[in-house]
Amino acid sequence: MLNPSWLKTFVTLIETGHFTKTAEKLFMTQPGVSQHIKKLEDACGHPLIARQNKSFEITEAGKTVYDYAKQLDVQQAQMLSALGHDDPYSGTVSLACSGSLALMLYPHLLDLQHQHPDLVTQVEAAPHRKVLADIISGEADIGIVTHAPTDPRIESEQFGVEPLCLMLPNTASTQAFTLQDLQQLGLIRHPDAEHFLSLFFSQCGESELENINISALPVKGYVNQLSQILLPVAKGLGFTVLPKSALDAFPLKSEIAVYQPKQPVVEPLYVVTKRHRQTPARFDTVKDIIRQQLS
């Protein structure tokens, strides 16, 4: 990389046309100016000026170096200007959250990008542990989790709650449910099934369901693609528990019945960011969209 001080001296020399004036302008000695020019020529491997007694003419190589140095000045000015301008509608924001939340939020984030094309949101569906790991590593700017993290490197704020639903084929009764009813239907498993079932049974306020041994439920299928989990339920092949947002995004929701427990079951939703990280204005723009949808 060419020495910036040499380039500055060279540009000043070309623009003043005189070694003495260059020295005065840069608070240098005239021999110091000559030394900078000589070192720059040595670094470039070409003469940059053709000396003629006390005057000089810029060479073709010198014109190239001069143009390059001026471009650097412009780029530096643009960079310094950008540092002082925090545009809330420009830049990239990466969001990590569950698959069901990704399905719910992504269309709204696309609407935001349609309004502000320079604001690009990248969404990754990930489990709780990976969301937190990506926030800490910086791979994700914003995350959404269902448990307030205790890691001191992470800041969290509750933005809302997500209802959990026991989802059945629409031919099944949505009245009081028993272990026998669930065993007859069978479970459609997915990566979060045990967690959601435990939460639902413990919070639903029904003793018959609270005492169910989840491992004793017969499994009628397993799917790890969120968009496909409700398909076997719609076809009458079993039941499952998922966040309501998964049902909202399912195209065959008319084929799904939702059991109404005595007590509604919800999971809190926390938006997480890396502690002490300076957050640009565009993060707040995306957070506002998330807040609107989760509140």
mmCIF file of C-alpha atoms in Angstrom:
data_model
loop_
_atom_site.group_PDB
_atom_site.id
_atom_site.type_symbol
_atom_site.label_atom_id
_atom_site.label_comp_id
_atom_site.label_asym_id
_atom_site.label_seq_id
_atom_site.Cartn_x
_atom_site.Cartn_y
_atom_site.Cartn_z
ATOM 1 C CA MET A 1 0.000 0.000 0.000
ATOM 2 C CA LEU A 2 1.337 3.419 -0.912
ATOM 3 C CA ASN A 3 2.184 5.693 1.991
ATOM 4 C CA PRO A 4 -0.717 8.179 2.451
ATOM 5 C CA SER A 5 1.694 10.944 3.481
ATOM 6 C CA TRP A 6 3.656 10.577 0.245
ATOM 7 C CA LEU A 7 0.428 10.671 -1.767
ATOM 8 C CA LYS A 8 -0.746 13.787 0.043
ATOM 9 C CA THR A 9 2.576 15.521 -0.628
ATOM 10 C CA PHE A 10 2.429 14.506 -4.298
ATOM 11 C CA VAL A 11 -1.153 15.765 -4.768
ATOM 12 C CA THR A 12 -0.281 19.056 -3.074
ATOM 13 C CA LEU A 13 2.779 19.450 -5.284
ATOM 14 C CA ILE A 14 0.772 18.879 -8.459
ATOM 15 C CA GLU A 15 -1.945 21.303 -7.357
ATOM 16 C CA THR A 16 0.429 24.082 -6.217
ATOM 17 C CA GLY A 17 2.948 23.473 -9.017
ATOM 18 C CA HIS A 18 5.819 24.481 -6.741
ATOM 19 C CA PHE A 19 8.052 22.678 -4.207
ATOM 20 C CA THR A 20 8.362 25.718 -1.942
ATOM 21 C CA LYS A 21 4.612 26.354 -1.824
ATOM 22 C CA THR A 22 4.033 22.649 -1.114
ATOM 23 C CA ALA A 23 6.485 22.770 1.785
ATOM 24 C CA GLU A 24 4.787 25.849 3.212
ATOM 25 C CA LYS A 25 1.303 24.402 2.876
ATOM 26 C CA LEU A 26 2.250 21.115 4.520
ATOM 27 C CA PHE A 27 4.572 22.689 7.140
ATOM 28 C CA MET A 28 7.520 20.743 5.758
ATOM 29 C CA THR A 29 10.966 21.600 4.488
ATOM 30 C CA GLN A 30 11.596 21.638 0.743
ATOM 31 C CA PRO A 31 14.074 18.730 1.016
ATOM 32 C CA GLY A 32 11.350 16.835 2.912
ATOM 33 C CA VAL A 33 8.943 17.347 0.000
ATOM 34 C CA SER A 34 11.578 16.110 -2.458
ATOM 35 C CA GLN A 35 12.210 13.066 -0.276
ATOM 36 C CA HIS A 36 8.496 12.159 -0.220
ATOM 37 C CA ILE A 37 8.274 12.423 -4.011
ATOM 38 C CA LYS A 38 11.416 10.289 -4.462
ATOM 39 C CA LYS A 39 10.103 7.593 -2.110
ATOM 40 C CA LEU A 40 6.730 7.566 -3.903
ATOM 41 C CA GLU A 41 8.443 7.210 -7.288
ATOM 42 C CA ASP A 42 10.563 4.347 -5.943
ATOM 43 C CA ALA A 43 7.440 2.624 -4.578
ATOM 44 C CA CYS A 44 5.616 3.022 -7.915
ATOM 45 C CA GLY A 45 8.647 2.058 -9.992
ATOM 46 C CA HIS A 46 8.093 4.995 -12.366
ATOM 47 C CA PRO A 47 9.044 8.693 -12.484
ATOM 48 C CA LEU A 48 5.994 10.769 -11.580
ATOM 49 C CA ILE A 49 7.335 14.184 -12.551
ATOM 50 C CA ALA A 50 9.854 15.317 -15.164
ATOM 51 C CA ARG A 51 12.086 17.962 -13.545
ATOM 52 C CA GLN A 52 13.157 20.955 -15.647
ATOM 53 C CA ASN A 53 15.467 23.276 -13.683
ATOM 54 C CA LYS A 54 13.147 24.734 -10.981
ATOM 55 C CA SER A 55 9.927 23.595 -12.637
ATOM 56 C CA PHE A 56 8.494 20.190 -13.499
ATOM 57 C CA GLU A 57 5.881 18.455 -15.654
ATOM 58 C CA ILE A 58 3.719 15.573 -14.496
ATOM 59 C CA THR A 59 4.352 12.308 -16.360
ATOM 60 C CA GLU A 60 1.699 9.892 -17.630
ATOM 61 C CA ALA A 61 2.451 7.630 -14.664
ATOM 62 C CA GLY A 62 2.157 10.668 -12.406
ATOM 63 C CA LYS A 63 -1.313 11.445 -13.789
ATOM 64 C CA THR A 64 -2.418 7.909 -12.965
ATOM 65 C CA VAL A 65 -1.097 8.166 -9.404
ATOM 66 C CA TYR A 66 -2.665 11.618 -8.996
ATOM 67 C CA ASP A 67 -6.094 10.335 -10.109
ATOM 68 C CA TYR A 68 -5.736 7.378 -7.750
ATOM 69 C CA ALA A 69 -4.867 9.639 -4.810
ATOM 70 C CA LYS A 70 -7.837 11.910 -5.521
ATOM 71 C CA GLN A 71 -10.170 8.896 -5.637
ATOM 72 C CA LEU A 72 -8.889 7.860 -2.229
ATOM 73 C CA ASP A 73 -9.714 11.320 -0.907
ATOM 74 C CA VAL A 74 -13.261 11.056 -2.269
ATOM 75 C CA GLN A 75 -13.739 7.566 -0.838
ATOM 76 C CA GLN A 76 -12.483 8.680 2.547
ATOM 77 C CA ALA A 77 -14.841 11.655 2.555
ATOM 78 C CA GLN A 78 -17.764 9.378 1.642
ATOM 79 C CA MET A 79 -16.809 6.933 4.381
ATOM 80 C CA LEU A 80 -16.607 9.666 7.027
ATOM 81 C CA SER A 81 -19.949 11.040 5.866
ATOM 82 C CA ALA A 82 -21.539 7.580 6.102
ATOM 83 C CA LEU A 83 -20.278 7.202 9.668
ATOM 84 C CA GLY A 84 -22.330 10.197 10.674
ATOM 85 C CA HIS A 85 -25.498 9.097 8.866
ATOM 86 C CA ASP A 86 -27.375 6.188 10.422
ATOM 87 C CA ASP A 87 -30.107 5.427 7.887
ATOM 88 C CA PRO A 88 -33.000 3.481 9.481
ATOM 89 C CA TYR A 89 -34.069 2.192 6.050
ATOM 90 C CA SER A 90 -30.772 1.027 4.576
ATOM 91 C CA GLY A 91 -28.486 -1.919 5.245
ATOM 92 C CA THR A 92 -28.793 -5.587 6.150
ATOM 93 C CA VAL A 93 -30.357 -7.112 9.272
ATOM 94 C CA SER A 94 -30.151 -10.837 10.042
ATOM 95 C CA LEU A 95 -32.918 -12.418 12.128
ATOM 96 C CA ALA A 96 -32.844 -15.876 13.728
ATOM 97 C CA CYS A 97 -36.018 -17.423 15.161
ATOM 98 C CA SER A 98 -38.146 -20.558 15.162
ATOM 99 C CA GLY A 99 -39.564 -21.876 11.925
ATOM 100 C CA SER A 100 -43.132 -20.950 12.856
ATOM 101 C CA LEU A 101 -42.150 -17.372 13.672
ATOM 102 C CA ALA A 102 -40.128 -17.172 10.464
ATOM 103 C CA LEU A 103 -43.222 -18.165 8.482
ATOM 104 C CA MET A 104 -45.292 -15.537 10.259
ATOM 105 C CA LEU A 105 -42.795 -12.641 10.171
ATOM 106 C CA TYR A 106 -41.135 -13.075 6.779
ATOM 107 C CA PRO A 107 -44.049 -11.754 4.655
ATOM 108 C CA HIS A 108 -44.183 -8.588 6.796
ATOM 109 C CA LEU A 109 -40.434 -8.120 6.484
ATOM 110 C CA LEU A 110 -40.762 -8.481 2.719
ATOM 111 C CA ASP A 111 -43.436 -5.781 2.768
ATOM 112 C CA LEU A 112 -40.974 -3.571 4.623
ATOM 113 C CA GLN A 113 -38.301 -4.251 2.010
ATOM 114 C CA HIS A 114 -40.795 -3.481 -0.744
ATOM 115 C CA GLN A 115 -41.301 -0.048 0.824
ATOM 116 C CA HIS A 116 -37.566 0.435 1.459
ATOM 117 C CA PRO A 117 -35.565 -1.647 -1.067
ATOM 118 C CA ASP A 118 -32.230 -0.784 0.549
ATOM 119 C CA LEU A 119 -33.277 -2.431 3.831
ATOM 120 C CA VAL A 120 -32.648 -6.178 3.437
ATOM 121 C CA THR A 121 -33.691 -8.650 6.148
ATOM 122 C CA GLN A 122 -32.161 -12.119 6.148
ATOM 123 C CA VAL A 123 -34.226 -14.680 8.087
ATOM 124 C CA GLU A 124 -32.964 -18.037 9.357
ATOM 125 C CA ALA A 125 -35.159 -20.605 11.079
ATOM 126 C CA ALA A 126 -33.180 -22.095 13.956
ATOM 127 C CA PRO A 127 -33.711 -23.815 17.330
ATOM 128 C CA HIS A 128 -33.385 -21.888 20.593
ATOM 129 C CA ARG A 129 -29.770 -22.885 21.257
ATOM 130 C CA LYS A 130 -28.545 -21.902 17.794
ATOM 131 C CA VAL A 131 -30.365 -18.568 17.939
ATOM 132 C CA LEU A 132 -28.440 -17.647 21.098
ATOM 133 C CA ALA A 133 -25.147 -18.955 19.695
ATOM 134 C CA ASP A 134 -25.592 -16.889 16.523
ATOM 135 C CA ILE A 135 -26.338 -13.748 18.549
ATOM 136 C CA ILE A 136 -23.162 -14.212 20.599
ATOM 137 C CA SER A 137 -21.013 -14.927 17.522
ATOM 138 C CA GLY A 138 -22.488 -12.013 15.581
ATOM 139 C CA GLU A 139 -23.897 -14.205 12.808
ATOM 140 C CA ALA A 140 -27.384 -12.979 13.737
ATOM 141 C CA ASP A 141 -28.216 -9.381 14.601
ATOM 142 C CA ILE A 142 -31.604 -10.056 16.212
ATOM 143 C CA GLY A 143 -33.030 -13.268 17.634
ATOM 144 C CA ILE A 144 -36.365 -14.400 19.057
ATOM 145 C CA VAL A 145 -36.507 -17.084 21.774
ATOM 146 C CA THR A 146 -39.112 -18.396 24.196
ATOM 147 C CA HIS A 147 -36.974 -18.329 27.357
ATOM 148 C CA ALA A 148 -35.301 -15.258 28.843
ATOM 149 C CA PRO A 149 -31.573 -16.014 28.422
ATOM 150 C CA THR A 150 -29.325 -15.932 31.484
ATOM 151 C CA ASP A 151 -26.098 -15.492 29.515
ATOM 152 C CA PRO A 152 -24.621 -12.083 30.494
ATOM 153 C CA ARG A 153 -23.538 -11.537 26.885
ATOM 154 C CA ILE A 154 -27.152 -11.293 25.715
ATOM 155 C CA GLU A 155 -29.810 -8.637 26.258
ATOM 156 C CA SER A 156 -33.472 -9.607 26.043
ATOM 157 C CA GLU A 157 -36.845 -7.887 26.005
ATOM 158 C CA GLN A 158 -40.227 -9.578 26.030
ATOM 159 C CA PHE A 159 -42.181 -8.573 22.938
ATOM 160 C CA GLY A 160 -45.265 -10.742 23.322
ATOM 161 C CA VAL A 161 -46.525 -14.301 23.706
ATOM 162 C CA GLU A 162 -47.156 -17.164 21.298
ATOM 163 C CA PRO A 163 -50.245 -19.372 21.859
ATOM 164 C CA LEU A 164 -49.624 -23.124 21.743
ATOM 165 C CA CYS A 165 -52.371 -25.247 20.214
ATOM 166 C CA LEU A 166 -53.266 -28.917 20.422
ATOM 167 C CA MET A 167 -54.157 -29.555 16.782
ATOM 168 C CA LEU A 168 -56.413 -32.373 15.656
ATOM 169 C CA PRO A 169 -58.080 -33.556 12.457
ATOM 170 C CA ASN A 170 -61.286 -31.565 11.914
ATOM 171 C CA THR A 171 -63.244 -34.811 12.296
ATOM 172 C CA ALA A 172 -62.123 -35.151 15.936
ATOM 173 C CA SER A 173 -64.045 -33.766 18.875
ATOM 174 C CA THR A 174 -62.614 -30.639 20.472
ATOM 175 C CA GLN A 175 -64.406 -31.214 23.759
ATOM 176 C CA ALA A 176 -62.773 -32.730 26.876
ATOM 177 C CA PHE A 177 -59.866 -34.937 25.904
ATOM 178 C CA THR A 178 -58.496 -38.015 27.660
ATOM 179 C CA LEU A 179 -55.363 -40.096 27.394
ATOM 180 C CA GLN A 180 -57.403 -42.729 25.545
ATOM 181 C CA ASP A 181 -58.473 -40.150 22.939
ATOM 182 C CA LEU A 182 -54.871 -39.100 22.302
ATOM 183 C CA GLN A 183 -53.672 -42.705 22.174
ATOM 184 C CA GLN A 184 -56.326 -43.501 19.618
ATOM 185 C CA LEU A 185 -55.278 -40.599 17.416
ATOM 186 C CA GLY A 186 -51.516 -40.999 17.853
ATOM 187 C CA LEU A 187 -48.820 -38.322 17.854
ATOM 188 C CA ILE A 188 -47.295 -36.678 14.809
ATOM 189 C CA ARG A 189 -43.799 -35.996 16.137
ATOM 190 C CA HIS A 190 -41.509 -33.136 15.101
ATOM 191 C CA PRO A 191 -38.255 -31.748 16.582
ATOM 192 C CA ASP A 192 -40.070 -29.648 19.239
ATOM 193 C CA ALA A 193 -42.950 -32.030 19.905
ATOM 194 C CA GLU A 194 -41.886 -33.212 23.375
ATOM 195 C CA HIS A 195 -41.173 -29.663 24.529
ATOM 196 C CA PHE A 196 -44.507 -28.318 23.276
ATOM 197 C CA LEU A 197 -46.448 -31.294 24.655
ATOM 198 C CA SER A 198 -44.866 -30.925 28.102
ATOM 199 C CA LEU A 199 -45.650 -27.221 28.157
ATOM 200 C CA PHE A 200 -49.201 -27.685 26.916
ATOM 201 C CA PHE A 201 -50.079 -30.499 29.319
ATOM 202 C CA SER A 202 -48.574 -28.698 32.328
ATOM 203 C CA GLN A 203 -50.364 -25.376 31.669
ATOM 204 C CA CYS A 204 -53.724 -26.415 30.244
ATOM 205 C CA GLY A 205 -55.381 -26.733 33.682
ATOM 206 C CA GLU A 206 -56.754 -30.223 33.054
ATOM 207 C CA SER A 207 -55.654 -32.965 35.442
ATOM 208 C CA GLU A 208 -56.413 -35.680 32.893
ATOM 209 C CA LEU A 209 -53.813 -34.192 30.538
ATOM 210 C CA GLU A 210 -51.326 -33.005 33.171
ATOM 211 C CA ASN A 211 -50.587 -36.603 34.201
ATOM 212 C CA ILE A 212 -50.009 -37.984 30.703
ATOM 213 C CA ASN A 213 -46.714 -39.760 30.122
ATOM 214 C CA ILE A 214 -45.635 -38.324 26.790
ATOM 215 C CA SER A 215 -43.328 -41.241 26.014
ATOM 216 C CA ALA A 216 -46.338 -43.597 26.242
ATOM 217 C CA LEU A 217 -48.166 -41.885 23.381
ATOM 218 C CA PRO A 218 -48.097 -43.915 20.152
ATOM 219 C CA VAL A 219 -46.261 -42.163 17.337
ATOM 220 C CA LYS A 220 -48.033 -42.137 13.966
ATOM 221 C CA GLY A 221 -45.432 -40.120 12.059
ATOM 222 C CA TYR A 222 -42.437 -37.791 12.182
ATOM 223 C CA VAL A 223 -41.766 -34.661 10.102
ATOM 224 C CA ASN A 224 -38.955 -32.118 10.544
ATOM 225 C CA GLN A 225 -40.192 -29.629 7.938
ATOM 226 C CA LEU A 226 -42.445 -27.110 9.634
ATOM 227 C CA SER A 227 -44.605 -26.512 6.573
ATOM 228 C CA GLN A 228 -45.373 -30.256 6.410
ATOM 229 C CA ILE A 229 -46.047 -31.106 10.081
ATOM 230 C CA LEU A 230 -49.772 -30.362 9.920
ATOM 231 C CA LEU A 231 -50.315 -32.264 6.667
ATOM 232 C CA PRO A 232 -50.739 -35.718 8.309
ATOM 233 C CA VAL A 233 -52.980 -34.104 10.944
ATOM 234 C CA ALA A 234 -55.159 -32.646 8.177
ATOM 235 C CA LYS A 235 -55.366 -36.120 6.655
ATOM 236 C CA GLY A 236 -56.670 -37.566 9.937
ATOM 237 C CA LEU A 237 -53.507 -39.478 10.807
ATOM 238 C CA GLY A 238 -52.769 -38.013 14.230
ATOM 239 C CA PHE A 239 -52.482 -34.946 16.470
ATOM 240 C CA THR A 240 -49.653 -32.591 17.400
ATOM 241 C CA VAL A 241 -48.903 -29.410 19.344
ATOM 242 C CA LEU A 242 -47.523 -26.345 17.571
ATOM 243 C CA PRO A 243 -47.560 -22.565 17.934
ATOM 244 C CA LYS A 244 -50.653 -20.921 16.482
ATOM 245 C CA SER A 245 -48.484 -19.126 13.904
ATOM 246 C CA ALA A 246 -47.777 -22.512 12.285
ATOM 247 C CA LEU A 247 -51.504 -23.041 11.787
ATOM 248 C CA ASP A 248 -51.952 -19.510 10.433
ATOM 249 C CA ALA A 249 -49.399 -20.277 7.713
ATOM 250 C CA PHE A 250 -50.852 -23.706 6.837
ATOM 251 C CA PRO A 251 -52.867 -23.685 3.562
ATOM 252 C CA LEU A 252 -55.268 -26.454 4.696
ATOM 253 C CA LYS A 253 -56.193 -24.901 8.040
ATOM 254 C CA SER A 254 -59.869 -25.707 7.409
ATOM 255 C CA GLU A 255 -58.913 -29.378 7.833
ATOM 256 C CA ILE A 256 -57.498 -28.727 11.317
ATOM 257 C CA ALA A 257 -59.423 -28.522 14.593
ATOM 258 C CA VAL A 258 -57.928 -26.781 17.637
ATOM 259 C CA TYR A 259 -58.647 -28.150 21.104
ATOM 260 C CA GLN A 260 -59.720 -25.476 23.615
ATOM 261 C CA PRO A 261 -58.224 -26.241 27.054
ATOM 262 C CA LYS A 262 -59.505 -24.812 30.321
ATOM 263 C CA GLN A 263 -56.441 -22.593 30.562
ATOM 264 C CA PRO A 264 -54.834 -21.017 27.467
ATOM 265 C CA VAL A 265 -51.247 -22.092 26.948
ATOM 266 C CA VAL A 266 -48.739 -19.520 25.772
ATOM 267 C CA GLU A 267 -44.989 -19.144 25.477
ATOM 268 C CA PRO A 268 -43.377 -15.753 26.117
ATOM 269 C CA LEU A 269 -41.373 -14.374 23.213
ATOM 270 C CA TYR A 270 -38.138 -12.509 23.865
ATOM 271 C CA VAL A 271 -36.241 -10.466 21.303
ATOM 272 C CA VAL A 272 -32.517 -10.854 21.972
ATOM 273 C CA THR A 273 -29.447 -8.915 20.868
ATOM 274 C CA LYS A 274 -25.785 -8.991 21.840
ATOM 275 C CA ARG A 275 -25.106 -6.924 24.949
ATOM 276 C CA HIS A 276 -22.969 -3.796 24.507
ATOM 277 C CA ARG A 277 -23.229 -4.008 20.727
ATOM 278 C CA GLN A 278 -23.891 -0.642 19.138
ATOM 279 C CA THR A 279 -27.171 -1.142 17.279
ATOM 280 C CA PRO A 280 -27.824 0.915 14.124
ATOM 281 C CA ALA A 281 -31.187 2.550 13.473
ATOM 282 C CA ARG A 282 -32.213 -0.143 10.966
ATOM 283 C CA PHE A 283 -32.318 -2.701 13.825
ATOM 284 C CA ASP A 284 -35.025 -0.612 15.503
ATOM 285 C CA THR A 285 -36.958 -0.473 12.229
ATOM 286 C CA VAL A 286 -37.033 -4.279 12.037
ATOM 287 C CA LYS A 287 -37.795 -4.576 15.752
ATOM 288 C CA ASP A 288 -40.825 -2.316 15.300
ATOM 289 C CA ILE A 289 -42.223 -4.707 12.673
ATOM 290 C CA ILE A 290 -41.588 -7.680 14.977
ATOM 291 C CA ARG A 291 -43.231 -5.901 17.906
ATOM 292 C CA GLN A 292 -46.322 -5.068 15.843
ATOM 293 C CA GLN A 293 -46.783 -8.709 14.863
ATOM 294 C CA LEU A 294 -46.068 -10.247 18.275
ATOM 295 C CA SER A 295 -47.897 -7.824 20.546
#
